[in-house]
Amino acid sequence: MTIPELSGVHPAWLPPEAFRAIGSRRTLVLGDDVLADTVRAEVAHACARYGGTLHDDRDGAYDLVLALDSEAGVGPEGFVLSRHDGATTVVAGGPAGLLYGLFEVVRRGETAFGADLPAEAHRPALRRRMLDHWDNIDVHPVMGQVERGYAGGSIFWREGGPRDLTRVRAYGRLLAACGINAVAVNNVNVHATEARLLTDRLGEVAAIADELRPYGIRVHLSVNFASPVALGGLATADPLDDGVRAWWARTTERVYATIPDFGGYVVKADSEGQPGPFAYGRDHADGANMLADALAPFGGVVHWRAFVYDHRQDWRDRSTDRARAAYDHFAPLDGRFRDNAIVQVKNGPIDFQVREPVSPVIAAMPDTRLAVELQVTQEYTGQQKHVCYLAPMWREVLGFRPWGPDGRTVADVATELVAVSNVGDDPYWTGHPLAQANLYAFGRLAWAPGLDPADLLDEWIGLTFPVAGDPGRLRRILHEIMDGSWRTYERYTAPLGVGFMVRPGHHYGPDVDGYEYTPWGTYHFADRDGVGVDRTRATGTGFTGQYPKPWSDVYESPAKCPDELLLFFHHVPYGHVLHDGTTVIQHIYDTHFAGAEQAAAMRDRWEKAAGDVPPELHARVRELLDEQVRSAREWRDQINTYFFRKSGAADAHGRRIY
Ligand code: GCV
């Protein structure tokens, strides 16, 4: 096992310097599994650079000891970190714990070796911490190679075939270092070429699995529900048909013969044109269970997405509400899914907007395993051209209590956390160098949902920028730019939770009415009197009734509804007064002026970081900030002008509106 070192690719949060504290010490590693071998290789690699030594003999004096104890009481991925006889000790519950323990020591650096290190038990809150790649093998004519990818091409495929996978090993290393343990390699919209990854191109998946295995990451595959027809030559894909079930069983057996630790399938069915069980008069439990049964003998799971809605609705029809769809389809099926069928629910009821309420499905399926799906790729949050640190949003989602202050949180209810990946073959991995922080923070929050986003940012900064200059200054600048960047983005884009207002198709930049008269179900209903979607039980679509109390009441009432979600739940006049005393129209003007100003301030702050980061990185971020400032102004002026023209209401501060 060699540690991948890539030239021309930014090391992200694992630069060699991150291993300085370990690399200069005497380390003992005990264990004889592939992951223990990885830990040994990591330590040896660090020692080669910094002069330390790696040992496998218990008799000796060490600075760091990493050992296994299945009785440690922390589960197979957990570990206890403590000081013992003058050594920093990681006692892991299983081989994966050894690896995660090593990276915890890396994260702490010198402080891991202080005599006052308190004993701490660590184990992941969520058992699967997964990334969904929306990568295509071929370059799709509309969506490109990575659907909603903003960081170049796929790291797995190029020009229709597999690429050199050295980078995939390095990717696995980065993911393990932030706690991620599963990756689905291909787009949930499974086109003809990618569908064959299940059968005659399975070797390509196996090769990826080989690269990721040393870092404890299992590979999953998005499959097309109609595969028995398209690949198997059957006349039907009916999930209750014996021939179909036998086809999936045989196919799955072959998958496991090739990749014994294969994770399972991901399915987008009856969604945005993808085939599904509805074509056969079956429901989504029938569909998911068929695949779950095929996977069960091998310990695999199916992630079945709840993103099911009518994308061909008539905009004139005010009774159909896309927000309701996932609950309407899935909540009645609670209790019918197999134990290895996981219903994967987007964090909000619509589609990864900068502000949405938490999906009510999460509270509606107590007898179903649930994965919550986040979008790390910034489809609707600036497309990795804008700085938008999303951890504060995710922290709110994970900490939300659907049953009120004394109830459980979303993180308590979910068994897994999944995110759409933001990585491509870009030298910085994520297009925008600062978007690396989102990937890092996602993994860490999936491990420990209670972590503070500002602390996570601090961790990421410390690891990623081992600065020679004044580390305090860089830290300060990055916090100033990034801590509040999600709220800044929210300020200059669609207001008060109403969502969208983006250019249809690519979803970048403002287009207030872009989706207003389309079949996609994403409307704002602005007219001369007011704006917003009435989702109340009293007069609207009834969506508020999908929440348990207290939220069903809170959201129902325009007076109680949190301001930031007002237009998601209510259609209100422009003069409606918010909790802070401003009217809706004045809030729109104020936030858009403020947001654009804040974007400009971010750019000014970044200038002060020149000298603290490599010059190419500084230049890249500066260029992107120029675009962010331009785009934020455009948003400001289009949104303000649109609402000024609709409402005729003057800005109380007399600022320029066009
Ligand atoms: C991969 C949104 C995106 C689509 C994406 C879809 C999904 O609609 O725009 O690109 O499809 O979500 O999550 O399946």
XYZ file of C-alpha atoms and ligand atoms in Angstrom:
672
model
C 0.000 0.000 0.000
C 1.530 3.320 -1.051
C 0.183 6.685 -0.067
C -0.880 8.566 -3.185
C 0.985 11.791 -3.826
C -0.369 13.772 -6.724
C 1.415 16.468 -8.570
C -0.645 19.353 -9.834
C -3.502 18.563 -7.456
C -4.102 20.529 -4.281
C -3.730 18.322 -1.175
C -6.875 19.829 0.401
C -6.976 19.019 4.142
C -4.160 16.494 3.981
C -0.993 18.394 3.092
C 2.212 16.646 4.260
C 2.493 19.180 7.093
C -0.698 17.822 8.625
C 1.311 14.704 9.523
C 4.224 16.518 11.104
C 3.288 15.681 14.697
C 2.902 11.976 13.955
C 5.785 11.791 11.523
C 8.382 12.899 14.048
C 7.446 10.334 16.709
C 7.747 6.655 17.615
C 4.506 4.939 16.752
C 3.255 1.431 17.392
C 0.445 0.062 15.211
C -1.166 -3.278 16.078
C -3.655 -5.039 13.820
C -3.576 -7.116 10.682
C -6.392 -6.008 8.461
C -6.322 -4.006 5.254
C -7.217 -0.859 7.207
C -4.488 -1.504 9.780
C -2.111 -1.796 6.835
C -3.316 1.599 5.642
C -2.657 3.090 9.060
C 0.839 1.612 9.045
C 1.448 2.954 5.554
C 0.261 6.409 6.594
C 2.526 6.453 9.637
C 5.514 5.143 7.667
C 4.915 7.753 4.991
C 4.827 10.543 7.560
C 7.925 9.181 9.331
C 9.877 9.093 6.062
C 9.373 12.815 5.833
C 9.750 13.854 9.452
C 12.196 11.309 10.887
C 9.949 9.305 13.227
C 9.698 5.516 13.409
C 6.982 2.881 12.949
C 6.969 -0.255 15.121
C 5.016 -3.461 15.490
C 6.520 -4.797 18.684
C 4.676 -4.259 21.934
C 7.880 -4.092 23.990
C 9.184 -0.613 23.743
C 8.485 2.973 24.612
C 6.243 4.809 22.184
C 4.748 8.233 21.757
C 1.689 6.955 19.896
C -0.002 3.574 20.107
C -2.839 2.503 17.827
C -4.393 -0.834 18.747
C -7.599 -2.812 18.401
C -9.901 -3.977 21.150
C -13.272 -5.274 20.074
C -14.413 -4.891 23.684
C -13.716 -1.152 23.668
C -17.458 -0.495 23.599
C -17.319 2.066 20.826
C -18.528 -0.034 17.878
C -16.507 -1.091 14.842
C -15.795 2.466 13.658
C -15.229 4.061 17.041
C -12.123 4.571 19.143
C -11.020 5.769 22.541
C -8.335 8.413 22.534
C -6.336 8.869 25.734
C -2.911 9.223 27.300
C -1.475 6.045 28.744
C 1.990 5.584 30.267
C 3.276 8.656 28.535
C 1.878 7.661 25.145
C -1.091 8.923 23.200
C -3.263 5.872 22.683
C -5.987 5.046 20.202
C -7.929 1.940 21.157
C -10.263 1.110 18.303
C -13.352 -1.077 18.318
C -12.509 -2.374 14.844
C -10.118 -1.724 11.967
C -12.094 1.262 10.693
C -11.807 2.806 14.153
C -8.057 2.539 13.861
C -8.127 4.596 10.683
C -10.518 7.209 12.085
C -8.441 7.363 15.271
C -5.326 8.054 13.226
C -7.026 10.924 11.432
C -8.255 12.316 14.746
C -4.646 12.460 15.886
C -3.713 14.136 12.592
C -6.439 16.728 13.136
C -5.170 17.546 16.600
C -1.525 17.718 15.617
C 0.808 18.536 18.533
C -2.069 18.895 20.975
C -2.712 15.150 20.649
C 0.577 14.605 22.424
C 0.052 16.929 25.364
C 0.197 15.315 28.797
C -3.225 16.768 29.598
C -5.099 15.034 26.760
C -8.406 13.940 28.304
C -9.720 10.427 27.579
C -12.462 10.627 24.970
C -14.635 8.012 23.284
C -15.530 8.725 19.659
C -18.052 6.912 17.516
C -20.039 8.070 14.504
C -23.592 9.241 15.111
C -24.703 8.002 11.699
C -23.724 4.600 10.511
C -23.462 5.446 6.835
C -21.879 8.731 5.743
C -22.154 8.741 2.044
C -21.530 10.798 -1.072
C -23.584 10.419 -4.213
C -21.625 11.274 -7.323
C -23.779 12.352 -10.216
C -21.034 11.354 -12.652
C -21.688 10.110 -16.159
C -19.241 8.045 -18.164
C -20.099 9.833 -21.368
C -20.393 13.573 -21.556
C -24.145 14.090 -21.529
C -25.209 16.605 -24.212
C -27.135 18.829 -21.776
C -25.874 17.989 -18.313
C -22.203 17.482 -19.125
C -20.135 14.792 -17.547
C -21.074 15.467 -13.964
C -24.715 16.424 -13.617
C -24.746 19.594 -11.527
C -20.971 19.354 -11.322
C -19.002 22.579 -10.953
C -15.516 21.202 -10.604
C -14.662 19.852 -14.026
C -15.033 16.298 -15.274
C -15.457 13.070 -13.382
C -12.591 11.702 -11.306
C -13.730 8.212 -12.325
C -14.272 8.475 -16.078
C -12.996 10.366 -19.087
C -13.923 10.204 -22.751
C -16.302 7.334 -22.264
C -13.883 5.091 -20.388
C -12.241 4.678 -16.996
C -9.399 7.010 -16.104
C -6.200 6.537 -14.179
C -7.493 5.945 -10.680
C -4.535 7.198 -8.655
C -6.563 10.255 -7.856
C -9.439 8.109 -6.615
C -7.156 6.598 -3.978
C -6.216 10.123 -2.884
C -9.895 11.027 -2.842
C -10.675 8.058 -0.594
C -7.956 9.245 1.737
C -9.487 12.721 1.990
C -12.921 11.234 2.582
C -11.744 8.882 5.309
C -10.011 11.811 6.995
C -13.374 13.527 7.436
C -15.319 10.366 8.265
C -17.066 9.389 5.029
C -17.472 5.650 4.487
C -19.562 5.172 1.317
C -19.670 6.523 -2.215
C -22.193 5.990 -5.000
C -20.185 6.408 -8.160
C -22.683 7.369 -10.857
C -25.566 9.682 -11.610
C -29.022 8.864 -10.259
C -30.309 9.687 -13.726
C -28.954 6.455 -15.155
C -28.417 6.809 -18.898
C -27.837 3.877 -21.261
C -24.040 3.750 -20.976
C -23.990 4.091 -17.203
C -26.726 1.462 -16.787
C -24.174 -1.074 -18.015
C -21.979 -0.506 -14.971
C -24.277 -3.082 -13.421
C -23.411 -5.751 -15.969
C -20.749 -5.764 -18.659
C -18.972 -2.640 -17.321
C -18.988 -3.823 -13.710
C -15.199 -4.139 -13.846
C -14.990 -0.347 -13.833
C -16.881 -0.225 -10.556
C -14.681 -2.978 -9.133
C -11.572 -0.972 -10.024
C -12.926 2.064 -8.161
C -13.810 -0.145 -5.186
C -10.216 -1.443 -5.130
C -8.906 2.101 -4.807
C -11.341 3.138 -2.090
C -11.238 -0.054 0.003
C -7.948 0.754 1.792
C -9.689 3.830 3.203
C -12.747 1.983 4.458
C -15.087 3.291 1.766
C -17.659 0.993 0.201
C -18.890 1.542 -3.288
C -22.562 1.800 -4.263
C -24.104 2.041 -7.717
C -27.074 3.962 -9.087
C -29.164 1.555 -11.131
C -31.957 2.031 -13.597
C -35.227 0.499 -12.498
C -35.918 -0.684 -16.050
C -32.626 -2.613 -16.294
C -34.327 -6.014 -16.641
C -35.813 -4.705 -19.896
C -32.925 -2.613 -21.155
C -30.093 -4.924 -20.138
C -31.801 -8.262 -19.539
C -34.071 -8.355 -22.586
C -37.146 -9.075 -20.457
C -40.550 -7.769 -21.475
C -41.210 -6.108 -18.123
C -39.527 -4.577 -15.072
C -42.565 -5.224 -12.850
C -41.169 -5.650 -9.336
C -43.628 -8.431 -8.541
C -42.826 -10.463 -11.633
C -40.876 -13.654 -10.839
C -38.678 -13.338 -13.904
C -37.755 -9.777 -12.966
C -36.962 -10.740 -9.393
C -34.838 -13.634 -10.607
C -32.977 -11.298 -12.973
C -32.125 -8.901 -10.166
C -31.108 -11.801 -7.897
C -28.766 -13.228 -10.556
C -27.357 -9.851 -11.490
C -26.754 -8.930 -7.864
C -25.051 -12.252 -7.214
C -22.625 -11.473 -10.020
C -21.987 -8.019 -8.581
C -20.995 -9.547 -5.243
C -18.889 -12.220 -6.913
C -16.895 -9.339 -8.420
C -17.024 -6.866 -5.501
C -17.548 -8.817 -2.270
C -17.889 -5.678 -0.131
C -20.205 -3.869 -2.570
C -22.493 -1.468 -0.669
C -25.707 -1.637 -2.675
C -27.945 0.222 -5.079
C -29.217 3.794 -5.276
C -32.475 4.356 -7.135
C -34.257 7.394 -8.491
C -37.566 5.986 -9.698
C -40.696 7.638 -11.078
C -38.872 10.913 -10.797
C -38.089 13.448 -13.503
C -38.526 10.878 -16.256
C -36.750 7.933 -14.634
C -38.647 4.637 -14.851
C -40.241 3.173 -11.732
C -42.864 0.891 -10.254
C -45.807 3.171 -11.117
C -45.658 1.935 -14.731
C -46.765 -1.469 -13.428
C -49.366 -0.249 -10.965
C -46.969 -0.983 -8.057
C -45.871 1.343 -5.309
C -42.441 2.379 -4.117
C -42.285 -0.185 -1.332
C -42.804 -2.904 -3.966
C -39.977 -1.459 -6.030
C -37.543 -0.926 -3.162
C -38.258 -4.305 -1.564
C -37.563 -6.182 -4.764
C -34.042 -4.734 -4.839
C -33.649 -5.102 -1.089
C -34.429 -8.821 -1.453
C -31.830 -9.217 -4.170
C -29.222 -7.467 -1.974
C -30.098 -9.030 1.392
C -28.174 -12.330 1.018
C -24.982 -10.300 0.621
C -25.590 -7.694 3.297
C -26.247 -4.911 0.764
C -28.726 -2.065 1.019
C -30.861 -0.121 -1.406
C -31.122 3.649 -1.079
C -34.498 4.453 -2.550
C -34.993 8.178 -3.153
C -38.197 9.863 -2.042
C -37.741 12.635 -4.622
C -40.950 11.706 -6.422
C -43.235 14.432 -7.756
C -45.128 15.461 -10.863
C -42.697 17.396 -13.036
C -45.341 17.887 -15.681
C -47.883 19.817 -13.688
C -50.046 22.607 -15.072
C -48.952 25.928 -13.588
C -52.592 27.052 -13.628
C -53.478 24.275 -11.188
C -53.089 25.789 -7.713
C -54.086 22.615 -5.866
C -51.088 20.501 -6.875
C -48.176 21.276 -4.578
C -44.778 19.796 -5.268
C -43.831 20.250 -1.608
C -46.493 17.724 -0.640
C -45.464 15.019 -3.073
C -42.789 13.032 -1.209
C -44.946 12.751 1.914
C -48.065 11.881 -0.058
C -46.233 9.077 -1.848
C -44.108 7.717 0.982
C -45.691 8.322 4.402
C -48.507 5.809 3.725
C -45.865 3.165 2.999
C -44.202 3.432 6.415
C -43.546 -0.006 7.883
C -43.623 -1.755 4.538
C -39.965 -1.340 3.605
C -37.474 -4.130 4.279
C -34.785 -3.554 6.893
C -32.175 -3.098 4.171
C -34.277 -0.625 2.175
C -33.399 2.926 3.120
C -35.686 5.735 2.043
C -33.486 8.679 1.073
C -35.157 12.037 1.680
C -33.889 15.432 0.559
C -33.476 17.791 3.502
C -36.287 20.010 2.282
C -39.586 19.267 0.559
C -38.668 20.900 -2.764
C -35.107 20.779 -4.022
C -32.016 21.973 -2.154
C -32.935 25.649 -2.065
C -30.930 28.074 0.028
C -33.800 28.047 2.536
C -36.484 25.423 2.952
C -38.247 23.944 5.932
C -37.110 20.453 6.908
C -38.934 17.776 4.929
C -41.983 16.488 6.811
C -41.222 12.970 5.532
C -38.455 12.740 8.118
C -41.007 12.775 10.930
C -43.565 10.609 9.158
C -41.842 7.257 8.789
C -40.941 5.943 12.258
C -40.816 2.355 11.005
C -38.516 2.971 8.056
C -34.770 3.459 7.840
C -34.187 6.996 6.626
C -31.249 8.690 4.974
C -31.272 12.468 4.827
C -29.820 13.799 1.588
C -27.987 17.138 1.415
C -26.521 18.864 -1.597
C -22.834 19.625 -1.195
C -22.579 20.446 -4.867
C -23.794 24.041 -4.987
C -26.467 23.725 -7.655
C -28.694 26.376 -6.091
C -26.145 28.020 -3.844
C -23.707 29.637 -6.232
C -22.363 26.705 -8.236
C -18.943 26.812 -6.626
C -18.418 30.247 -8.107
C -19.802 31.873 -4.952
C -18.427 31.357 -1.472
C -21.279 29.715 0.393
C -20.231 27.728 3.449
C -23.168 25.412 3.964
C -22.362 23.813 7.307
C -24.527 26.315 9.241
C -27.528 25.300 7.128
C -26.854 21.595 7.570
C -26.338 22.059 11.296
C -29.790 23.647 11.497
C -31.330 20.796 9.509
C -29.676 18.102 11.625
C -30.584 19.839 14.860
C -34.201 20.537 13.884
C -36.723 18.953 16.244
C -39.812 17.929 14.258
C -41.804 17.227 17.436
C -40.823 20.409 19.234
C -38.206 21.373 21.805
C -38.410 18.169 23.849
C -38.450 15.806 20.905
C -35.758 14.089 18.906
C -33.689 15.828 16.254
C -33.389 14.989 12.578
C -29.946 13.536 13.328
C -31.560 11.247 15.928
C -34.161 10.011 13.463
C -31.931 9.414 10.434
C -29.641 6.420 10.295
C -27.563 7.847 7.481
C -26.514 11.090 5.944
C -25.964 11.326 2.214
C -24.800 14.257 0.121
C -24.481 14.948 -3.535
C -20.767 15.353 -4.106
C -19.093 18.567 -5.224
C -15.889 16.991 -6.496
C -14.486 16.790 -10.015
C -11.120 16.578 -11.739
C -10.357 20.225 -11.001
C -6.918 20.797 -9.406
C -8.608 22.065 -6.241
C -11.107 19.175 -6.310
C -14.108 21.458 -5.876
C -13.688 24.225 -8.457
C -13.785 26.947 -5.829
C -10.921 26.206 -3.448
C -13.001 27.371 -0.478
C -15.772 24.913 -1.415
C -13.519 22.174 -0.073
C -14.733 23.274 3.352
C -18.250 22.115 2.504
C -17.094 18.609 1.698
C -14.977 18.456 4.832
C -17.760 19.791 7.041
C -20.304 17.391 5.568
C -18.218 14.386 6.578
C -17.570 15.749 10.038
C -21.239 16.608 10.655
C -22.260 13.130 9.532
C -19.898 11.783 12.151
C -20.944 14.243 14.870
C -24.005 16.321 13.956
C -23.626 18.517 17.031
C -20.305 20.020 15.936
C -20.200 23.771 15.583
C -19.814 24.927 11.950
C -17.342 27.645 12.982
C -15.191 25.038 14.782
C -15.327 22.814 11.721
C -14.225 25.676 9.561
C -11.401 26.247 11.991
C -10.340 22.602 11.688
C -10.429 22.798 7.927
C -8.425 26.025 7.875
C -5.814 24.646 10.249
C -5.282 21.501 8.205
C -5.528 23.014 4.738
C -3.441 26.139 5.217
C -0.376 25.321 7.275
C 0.765 28.935 6.959
C 4.233 30.221 7.412
C 2.990 33.755 8.126
C 0.544 34.904 10.766
C -1.911 31.990 11.146
C -4.254 34.134 13.202
C -4.742 36.623 10.414
C -5.644 34.011 7.800
C -8.014 32.301 10.191
C -9.724 35.585 10.946
C -10.065 36.506 7.293
C -11.485 33.141 6.322
C -13.970 33.216 9.182
C -15.046 36.714 8.189
C -15.576 35.601 4.633
C -17.074 32.180 5.196
C -18.938 31.959 8.536
C -21.869 34.047 7.358
C -21.623 33.333 3.637
C -24.727 31.119 3.478
C -26.835 33.911 4.945
C -25.217 36.410 2.638
C -26.108 34.249 -0.341
C -29.645 33.964 0.995
C -29.887 37.754 1.295
C -29.134 38.508 -2.332
C -31.120 35.624 -3.883
C -34.773 34.506 -3.591
C -36.318 36.098 -0.484
C -37.943 34.659 2.653
C -37.886 31.000 1.656
C -39.784 31.409 -1.609
C -37.036 29.622 -3.550
C -35.967 29.281 -7.163
C -36.089 32.541 -9.205
C -33.075 31.037 -11.005
C -32.512 30.663 -14.716
C -34.218 27.419 -15.828
C -31.915 24.663 -17.003
C -28.550 25.623 -15.556
C -29.958 27.235 -12.383
C -27.306 29.953 -12.108
C -28.172 33.609 -11.716
C -31.488 35.402 -11.337
C -34.580 34.907 -13.477
C -37.533 35.779 -11.275
C -40.240 34.411 -13.541
C -38.024 31.786 -15.137
C -40.000 28.917 -13.629
C -43.283 30.722 -13.057
C -45.190 29.352 -16.032
C -43.420 25.989 -16.376
C -44.513 22.458 -15.438
C -41.916 22.066 -12.661
C -44.048 23.071 -9.686
C -41.761 25.814 -8.384
C -43.749 29.037 -8.310
C -43.710 32.263 -6.279
C -47.106 33.670 -7.370
C -46.011 37.304 -7.160
C -48.664 39.783 -8.307
C -49.225 43.477 -7.708
C -50.501 42.868 -4.174
C -48.236 40.223 -2.742
C -46.025 37.168 -3.066
C -45.577 33.640 -1.712
C -47.175 30.220 -1.766
C -50.219 29.534 0.375
C -49.510 26.103 1.814
C -51.867 26.425 4.763
C -54.662 24.025 5.630
C -57.095 26.912 5.947
C -56.847 28.369 2.469
C -53.922 26.739 0.660
C -52.519 23.392 -0.389
C -52.635 21.902 3.117
C -48.921 21.157 3.204
C -48.605 22.535 6.760
C -50.720 19.574 7.873
C -47.907 17.178 6.987
C -45.952 18.342 10.054
C -46.510 17.140 13.586
C -47.292 19.713 16.239
C -45.999 22.255 17.093
C -44.762 22.929 13.555
C -48.084 22.255 11.856
C -49.475 25.170 13.887
C -46.409 27.367 13.717
C -46.199 27.131 9.939
C -49.956 27.525 9.514
C -49.961 30.943 11.123
C -48.402 33.903 9.270
C -47.891 35.530 12.660
C -45.944 32.588 14.106
C -44.161 31.363 11.000
C -40.421 32.150 11.142
C -39.728 35.112 8.861
C -37.166 33.250 6.800
C -39.844 30.757 5.732
C -42.762 33.145 5.441
C -43.097 33.027 1.661
C -42.623 29.282 1.584
C -45.811 28.863 3.598
C -47.860 31.992 2.944
C -48.949 34.366 0.241
C -48.814 37.766 1.925
C -49.245 41.392 0.895
C -46.071 43.403 0.350
C -47.002 45.477 3.372
C -47.089 42.446 5.700
C -45.000 43.270 8.754
C -42.260 40.823 9.751
C -41.217 40.055 13.312
C -38.463 42.632 13.134
C -40.967 45.363 12.225
C -40.066 45.766 8.546
C -42.512 45.117 5.751
C -41.937 42.282 3.308
C -41.164 44.681 0.469
C -38.731 46.708 2.554
C -37.098 43.483 3.738
C -36.599 42.460 0.115
C -34.912 45.763 -0.702
C -32.828 45.851 2.475
C -31.530 42.305 2.274
C -30.658 42.601 -1.392
C -28.689 45.797 -0.901
C -27.011 44.312 2.159
C -26.238 40.972 0.509
C -24.568 42.542 -2.502
C -22.548 44.807 -0.217
C -21.457 41.857 1.889
C -20.293 40.015 -1.211
C -18.167 43.032 -2.119
C -16.793 43.123 1.441
C -15.771 39.465 1.139
C -13.690 40.340 -1.871
C -11.991 43.202 -0.034
C -11.173 40.943 2.889
C -9.674 38.315 0.643
C -7.166 40.869 -0.636
C -5.670 40.893 2.858
C -4.951 37.163 2.649
C -2.467 37.580 -0.199
C 0.799 36.248 1.151
C -0.895 33.800 3.533
C -1.938 31.297 0.862
C -0.208 30.124 -2.325
C -0.397 32.833 -5.009
C -2.271 30.672 -7.560
C -4.883 29.817 -4.978
C -5.201 33.437 -4.007
C -5.647 34.473 -7.625
C -8.219 31.767 -8.278
C -10.349 32.803 -5.313
C -10.018 36.467 -6.226
C -11.284 35.768 -9.733
C -14.229 33.835 -8.353
C -15.012 36.591 -5.862
C -15.143 39.039 -8.763
C -17.780 36.834 -10.312
C -19.635 36.549 -7.016
C -19.723 40.318 -6.634
C -20.959 40.733 -10.203
C -23.590 38.055 -9.786
C -24.769 39.369 -6.401
C -25.308 42.815 -7.946
C -27.263 41.264 -10.749
C -29.437 39.391 -8.270
C -29.926 42.547 -6.224
C -31.006 44.638 -9.176
C -33.230 42.079 -10.835
C -35.026 41.089 -7.638
C -35.438 44.651 -6.400
C -36.557 45.948 -9.766
C -38.988 43.099 -10.262
C -40.680 43.681 -6.926
C -40.594 47.449 -7.271
C -42.373 47.186 -10.610
C -44.914 44.693 -9.260
C -45.668 46.528 -6.031
C -44.956 50.156 -6.864
C -43.611 50.479 -3.304
C -40.717 52.902 -2.932
C -37.586 51.967 -0.994
C -37.727 53.733 2.360
C -34.077 54.701 1.943
C -34.413 55.989 -1.596
C -31.723 53.725 -3.054
C -31.380 53.108 -6.750
C -33.901 50.645 -8.144
C -34.289 50.378 -11.885
C -29.770 14.415 -10.827
C -32.653 18.496 -9.267
C -31.495 18.675 -10.191
C -31.284 17.477 -11.081
C -31.167 16.244 -10.197
C -32.418 16.128 -9.349
C -32.335 14.943 -8.398
O -33.868 18.540 -9.956
O -31.684 19.829 -10.948
O -30.095 17.667 -11.812
O -30.987 15.082 -10.947
O -32.546 17.278 -8.580
O -32.024 15.145 -7.234
O -32.584 13.812 -8.801
